[in-house]
JSON list of C-alpha atoms in Angstrom, two decimals:
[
{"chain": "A", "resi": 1, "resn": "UNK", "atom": "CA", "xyz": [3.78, 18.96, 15.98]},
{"chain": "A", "resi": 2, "resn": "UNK", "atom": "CA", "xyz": [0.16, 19.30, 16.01]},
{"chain": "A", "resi": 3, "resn": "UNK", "atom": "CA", "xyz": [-2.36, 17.07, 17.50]},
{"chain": "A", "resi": 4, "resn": "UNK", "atom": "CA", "xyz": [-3.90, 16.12, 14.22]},
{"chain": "A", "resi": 5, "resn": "UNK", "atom": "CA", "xyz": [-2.94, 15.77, 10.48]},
{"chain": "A", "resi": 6, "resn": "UNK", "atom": "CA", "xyz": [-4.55, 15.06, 7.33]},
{"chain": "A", "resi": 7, "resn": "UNK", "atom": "CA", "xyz": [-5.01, 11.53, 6.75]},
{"chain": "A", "resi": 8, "resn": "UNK", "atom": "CA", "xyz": [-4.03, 12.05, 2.80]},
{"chain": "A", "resi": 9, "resn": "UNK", "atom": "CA", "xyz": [-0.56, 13.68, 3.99]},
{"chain": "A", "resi": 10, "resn": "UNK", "atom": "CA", "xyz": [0.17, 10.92, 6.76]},
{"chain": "A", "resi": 11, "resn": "UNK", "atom": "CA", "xyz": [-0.47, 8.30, 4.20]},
{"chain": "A", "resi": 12, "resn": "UNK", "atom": "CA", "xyz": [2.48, 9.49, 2.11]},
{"chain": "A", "resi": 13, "resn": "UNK", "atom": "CA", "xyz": [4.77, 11.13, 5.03]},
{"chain": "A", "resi": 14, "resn": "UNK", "atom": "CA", "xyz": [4.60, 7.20, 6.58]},
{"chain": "A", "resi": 15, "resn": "UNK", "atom": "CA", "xyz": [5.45, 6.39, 2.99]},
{"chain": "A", "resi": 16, "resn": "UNK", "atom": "CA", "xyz": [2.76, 3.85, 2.66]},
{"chain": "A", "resi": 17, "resn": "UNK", "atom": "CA", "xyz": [1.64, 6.03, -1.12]},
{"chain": "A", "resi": 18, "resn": "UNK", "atom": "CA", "xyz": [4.60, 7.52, -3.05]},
{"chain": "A", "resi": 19, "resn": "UNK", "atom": "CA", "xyz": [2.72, 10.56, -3.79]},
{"chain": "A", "resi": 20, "resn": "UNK", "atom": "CA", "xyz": [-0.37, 12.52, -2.26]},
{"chain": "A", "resi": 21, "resn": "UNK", "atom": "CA", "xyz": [-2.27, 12.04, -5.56]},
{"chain": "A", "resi": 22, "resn": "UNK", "atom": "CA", "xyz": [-1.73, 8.46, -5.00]},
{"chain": "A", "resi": 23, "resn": "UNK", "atom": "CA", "xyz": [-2.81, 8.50, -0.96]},
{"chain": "A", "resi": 24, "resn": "UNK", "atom": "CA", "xyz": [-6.13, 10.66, -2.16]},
{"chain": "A", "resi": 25, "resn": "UNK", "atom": "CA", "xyz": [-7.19, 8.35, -5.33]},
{"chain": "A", "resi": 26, "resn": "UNK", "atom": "CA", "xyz": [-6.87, 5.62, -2.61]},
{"chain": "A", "resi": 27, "resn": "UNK", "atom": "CA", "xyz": [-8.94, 7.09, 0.15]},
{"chain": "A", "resi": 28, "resn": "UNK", "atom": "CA", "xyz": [-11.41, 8.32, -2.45]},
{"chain": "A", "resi": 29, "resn": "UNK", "atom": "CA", "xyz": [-12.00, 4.54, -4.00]},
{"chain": "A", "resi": 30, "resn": "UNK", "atom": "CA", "xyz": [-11.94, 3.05, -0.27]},
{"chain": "A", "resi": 31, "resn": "UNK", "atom": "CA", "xyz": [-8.17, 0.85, 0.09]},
{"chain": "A", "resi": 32, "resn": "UNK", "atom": "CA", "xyz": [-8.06, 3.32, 3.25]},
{"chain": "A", "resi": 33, "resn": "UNK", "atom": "CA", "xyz": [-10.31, 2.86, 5.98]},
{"chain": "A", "resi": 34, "resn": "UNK", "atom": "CA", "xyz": [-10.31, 4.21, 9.37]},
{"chain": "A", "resi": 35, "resn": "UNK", "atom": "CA", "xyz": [-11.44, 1.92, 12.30]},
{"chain": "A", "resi": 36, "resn": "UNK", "atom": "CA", "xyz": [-13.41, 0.05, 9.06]},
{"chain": "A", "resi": 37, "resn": "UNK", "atom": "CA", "xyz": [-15.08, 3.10, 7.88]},
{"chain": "A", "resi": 38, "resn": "UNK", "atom": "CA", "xyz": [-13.87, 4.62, 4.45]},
{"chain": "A", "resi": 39, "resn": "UNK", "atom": "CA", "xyz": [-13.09, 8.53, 4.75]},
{"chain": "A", "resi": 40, "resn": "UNK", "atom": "CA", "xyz": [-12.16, 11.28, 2.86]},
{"chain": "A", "resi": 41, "resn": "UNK", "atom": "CA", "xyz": [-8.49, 12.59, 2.19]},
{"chain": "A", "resi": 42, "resn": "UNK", "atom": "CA", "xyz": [-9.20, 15.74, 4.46]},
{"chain": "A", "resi": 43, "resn": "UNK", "atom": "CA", "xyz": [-10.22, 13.79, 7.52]},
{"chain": "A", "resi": 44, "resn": "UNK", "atom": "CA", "xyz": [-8.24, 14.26, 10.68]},
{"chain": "A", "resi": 45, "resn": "UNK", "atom": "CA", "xyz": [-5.61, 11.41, 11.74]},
{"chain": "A", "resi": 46, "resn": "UNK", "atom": "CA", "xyz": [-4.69, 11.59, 15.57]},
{"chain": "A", "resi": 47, "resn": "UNK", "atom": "CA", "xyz": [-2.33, 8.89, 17.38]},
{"chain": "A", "resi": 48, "resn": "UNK", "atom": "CA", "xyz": [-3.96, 5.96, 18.37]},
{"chain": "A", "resi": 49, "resn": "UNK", "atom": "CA", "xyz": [-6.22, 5.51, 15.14]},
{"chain": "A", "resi": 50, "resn": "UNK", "atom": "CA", "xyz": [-6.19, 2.37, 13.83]},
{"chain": "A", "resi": 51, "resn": "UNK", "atom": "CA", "xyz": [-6.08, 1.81, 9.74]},
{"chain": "A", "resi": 52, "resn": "UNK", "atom": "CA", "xyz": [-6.25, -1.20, 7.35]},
{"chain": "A", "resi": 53, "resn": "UNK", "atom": "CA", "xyz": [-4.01, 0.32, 4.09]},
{"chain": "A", "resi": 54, "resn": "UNK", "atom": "CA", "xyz": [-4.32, -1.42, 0.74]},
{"chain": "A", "resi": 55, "resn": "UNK", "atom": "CA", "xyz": [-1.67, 0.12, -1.41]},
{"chain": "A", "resi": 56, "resn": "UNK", "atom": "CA", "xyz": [-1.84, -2.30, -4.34]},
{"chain": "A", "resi": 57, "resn": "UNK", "atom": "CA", "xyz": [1.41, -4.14, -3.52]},
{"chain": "A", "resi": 58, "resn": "UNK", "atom": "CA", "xyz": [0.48, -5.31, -0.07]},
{"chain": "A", "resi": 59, "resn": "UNK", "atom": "CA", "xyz": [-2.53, -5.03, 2.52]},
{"chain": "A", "resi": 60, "resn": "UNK", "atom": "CA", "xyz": [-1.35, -3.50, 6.11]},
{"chain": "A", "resi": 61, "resn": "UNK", "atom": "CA", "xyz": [-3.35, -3.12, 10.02]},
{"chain": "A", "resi": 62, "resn": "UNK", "atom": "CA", "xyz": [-1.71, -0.64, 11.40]},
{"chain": "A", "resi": 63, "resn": "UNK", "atom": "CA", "xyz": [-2.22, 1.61, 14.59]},
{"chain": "A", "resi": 64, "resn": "UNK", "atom": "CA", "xyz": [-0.94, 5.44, 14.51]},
{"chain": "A", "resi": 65, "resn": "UNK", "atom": "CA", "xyz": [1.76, 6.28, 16.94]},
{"chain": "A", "resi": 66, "resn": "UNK", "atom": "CA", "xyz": [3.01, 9.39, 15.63]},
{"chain": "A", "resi": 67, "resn": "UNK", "atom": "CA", "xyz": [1.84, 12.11, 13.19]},
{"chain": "A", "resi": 68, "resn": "UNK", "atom": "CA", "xyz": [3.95, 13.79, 10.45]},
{"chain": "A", "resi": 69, "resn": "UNK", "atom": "CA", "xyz": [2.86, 15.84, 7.62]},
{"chain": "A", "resi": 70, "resn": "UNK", "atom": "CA", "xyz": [6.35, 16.15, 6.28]},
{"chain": "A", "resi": 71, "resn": "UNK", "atom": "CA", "xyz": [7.99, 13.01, 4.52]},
{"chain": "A", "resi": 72, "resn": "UNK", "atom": "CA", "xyz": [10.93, 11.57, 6.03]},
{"chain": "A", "resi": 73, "resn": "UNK", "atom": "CA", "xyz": [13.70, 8.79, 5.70]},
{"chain": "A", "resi": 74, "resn": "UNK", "atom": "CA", "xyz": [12.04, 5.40, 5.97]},
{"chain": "A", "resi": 75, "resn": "UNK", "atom": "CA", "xyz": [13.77, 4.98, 9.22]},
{"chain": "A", "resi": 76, "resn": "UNK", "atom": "CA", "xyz": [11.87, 7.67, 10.59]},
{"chain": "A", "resi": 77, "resn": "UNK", "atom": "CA", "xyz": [9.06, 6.68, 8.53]},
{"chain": "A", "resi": 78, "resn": "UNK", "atom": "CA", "xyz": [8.31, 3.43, 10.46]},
{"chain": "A", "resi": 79, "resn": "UNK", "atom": "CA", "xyz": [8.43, 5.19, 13.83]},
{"chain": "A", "resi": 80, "resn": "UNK", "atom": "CA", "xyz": [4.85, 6.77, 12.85]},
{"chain": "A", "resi": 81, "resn": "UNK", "atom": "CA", "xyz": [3.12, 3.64, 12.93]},
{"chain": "A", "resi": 82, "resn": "UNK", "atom": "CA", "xyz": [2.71, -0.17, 14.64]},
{"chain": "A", "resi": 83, "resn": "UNK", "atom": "CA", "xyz": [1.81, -3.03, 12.33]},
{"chain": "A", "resi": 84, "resn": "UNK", "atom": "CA", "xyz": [-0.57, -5.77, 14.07]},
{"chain": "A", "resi": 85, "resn": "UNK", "atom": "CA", "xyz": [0.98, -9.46, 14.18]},
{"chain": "A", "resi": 86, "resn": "UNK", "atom": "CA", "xyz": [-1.61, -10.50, 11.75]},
{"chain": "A", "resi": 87, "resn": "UNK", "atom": "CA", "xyz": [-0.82, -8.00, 9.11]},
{"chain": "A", "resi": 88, "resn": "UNK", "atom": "CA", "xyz": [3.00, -8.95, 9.66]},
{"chain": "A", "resi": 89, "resn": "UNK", "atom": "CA", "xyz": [1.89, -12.71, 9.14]},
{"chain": "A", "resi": 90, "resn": "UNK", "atom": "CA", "xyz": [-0.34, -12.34, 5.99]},
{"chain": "A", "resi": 91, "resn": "UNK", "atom": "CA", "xyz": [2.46, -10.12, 4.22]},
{"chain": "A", "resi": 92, "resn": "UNK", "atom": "CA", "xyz": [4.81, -12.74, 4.87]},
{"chain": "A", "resi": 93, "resn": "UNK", "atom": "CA", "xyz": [3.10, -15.34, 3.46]},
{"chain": "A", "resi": 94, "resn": "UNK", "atom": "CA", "xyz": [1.52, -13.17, 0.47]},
{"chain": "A", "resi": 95, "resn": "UNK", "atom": "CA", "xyz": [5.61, -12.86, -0.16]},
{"chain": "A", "resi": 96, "resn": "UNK", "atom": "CA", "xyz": [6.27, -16.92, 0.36]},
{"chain": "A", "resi": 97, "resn": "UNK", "atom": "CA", "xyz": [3.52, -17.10, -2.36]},
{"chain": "A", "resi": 98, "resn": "UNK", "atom": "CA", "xyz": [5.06, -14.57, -4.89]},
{"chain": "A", "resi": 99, "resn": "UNK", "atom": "CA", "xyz": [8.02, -16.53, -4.58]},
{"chain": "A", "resi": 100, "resn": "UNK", "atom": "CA", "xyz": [6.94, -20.06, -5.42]},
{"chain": "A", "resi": 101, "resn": "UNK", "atom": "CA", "xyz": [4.25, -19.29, -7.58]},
{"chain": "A", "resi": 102, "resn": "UNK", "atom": "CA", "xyz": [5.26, -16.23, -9.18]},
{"chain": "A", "resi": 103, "resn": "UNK", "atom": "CA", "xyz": [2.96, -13.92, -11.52]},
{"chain": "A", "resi": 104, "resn": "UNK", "atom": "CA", "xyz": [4.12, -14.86, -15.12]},
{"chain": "A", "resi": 105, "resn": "UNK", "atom": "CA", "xyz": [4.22, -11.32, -16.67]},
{"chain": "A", "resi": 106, "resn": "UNK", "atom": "CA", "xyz": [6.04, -9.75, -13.47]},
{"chain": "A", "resi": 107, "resn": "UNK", "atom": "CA", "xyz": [9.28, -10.06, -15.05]},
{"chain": "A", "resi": 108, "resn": "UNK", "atom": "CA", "xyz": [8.30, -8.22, -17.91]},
{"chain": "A", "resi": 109, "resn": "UNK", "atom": "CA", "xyz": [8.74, -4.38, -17.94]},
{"chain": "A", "resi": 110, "resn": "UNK", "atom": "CA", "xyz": [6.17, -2.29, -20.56]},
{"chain": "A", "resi": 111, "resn": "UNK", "atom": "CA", "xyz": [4.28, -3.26, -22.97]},
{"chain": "A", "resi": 112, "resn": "UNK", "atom": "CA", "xyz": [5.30, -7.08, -24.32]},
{"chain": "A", "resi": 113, "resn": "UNK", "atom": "CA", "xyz": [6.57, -7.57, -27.35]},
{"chain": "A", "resi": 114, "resn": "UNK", "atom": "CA", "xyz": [5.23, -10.20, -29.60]},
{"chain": "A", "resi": 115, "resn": "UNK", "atom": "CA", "xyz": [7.75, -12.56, -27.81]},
{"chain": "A", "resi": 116, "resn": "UNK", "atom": "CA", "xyz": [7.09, -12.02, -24.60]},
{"chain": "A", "resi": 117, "resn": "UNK", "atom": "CA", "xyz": [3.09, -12.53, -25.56]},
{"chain": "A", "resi": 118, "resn": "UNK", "atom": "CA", "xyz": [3.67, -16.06, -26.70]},
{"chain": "A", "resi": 119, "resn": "UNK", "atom": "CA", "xyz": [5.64, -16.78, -23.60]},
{"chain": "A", "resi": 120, "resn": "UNK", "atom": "CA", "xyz": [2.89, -15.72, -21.72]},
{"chain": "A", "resi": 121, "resn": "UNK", "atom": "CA", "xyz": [0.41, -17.78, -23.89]},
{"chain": "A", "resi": 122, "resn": "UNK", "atom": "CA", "xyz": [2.52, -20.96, -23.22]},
{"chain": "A", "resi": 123, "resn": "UNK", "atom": "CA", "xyz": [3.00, -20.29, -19.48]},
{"chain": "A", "resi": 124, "resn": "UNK", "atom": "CA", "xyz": [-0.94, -20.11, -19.13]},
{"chain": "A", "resi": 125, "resn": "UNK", "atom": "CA", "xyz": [-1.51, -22.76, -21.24]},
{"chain": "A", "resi": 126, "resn": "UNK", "atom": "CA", "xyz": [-2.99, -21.07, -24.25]},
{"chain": "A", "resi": 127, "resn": "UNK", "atom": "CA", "xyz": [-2.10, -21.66, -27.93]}
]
């Protein structure tokens, strides 16, 4: 292994983007940042970086142990990286949150119908 990878590649090998597309469009619109800089896809990652990841789903502080440019098992996966308590603590209750007060279109999959609109009117209080 080398002593550096792209960031972009990283990103999806530690499966935190499902696709490299998806890992550059999000270090190109800042969710990525580098020790609380925003950088570009080609920058250099090396062990010991720290990076604050917002994937859409979830928000993670995280601190490089390993580098990979080849995607993996999630097993092997979570060996490339340390999450801080705080990010730990936040996801957790971001997912107690989802639970009780769940977003009223999430069960939903495509584009509602015209049933599924008024549901969503009367769950939001609308006529």
């Amino acid at each position: 292994m080398s002593e550096s990878v792209r960031i972009d590649k990283w990103l999806w090998a530690a499966r935190f983007f499902k696709t490299r597309a998806l890992a550059c469009d999000a270090l190109e619109h800042g969710k990525v940042r580098l020790q609380g800089a925003r950088v570009k896809p080609a920058r250099a990652l090396r062990c010991g970086d720290e990076l604050q990841i917002d994937n859409g789903a979830a928000t993670w502080d995280v601190r490089v142990l390993g580098l990979s440019d080849q995607r993996g098992g999630a097993p092997i996966a979570r060996t490339l990286y340390a999450e801080s308590a705080d990010s730990m603590a936040r996801r957790e209750k971001q997912a107690q949150q989802n639970i009780l007060f769940g977003e009223p279109g999430a069960a939903i999959k495509g584009r509602p119908t015209k049933r599924d609109r008024r549901q969503l009117s009367k769950a939001n209080g609308e006529r």
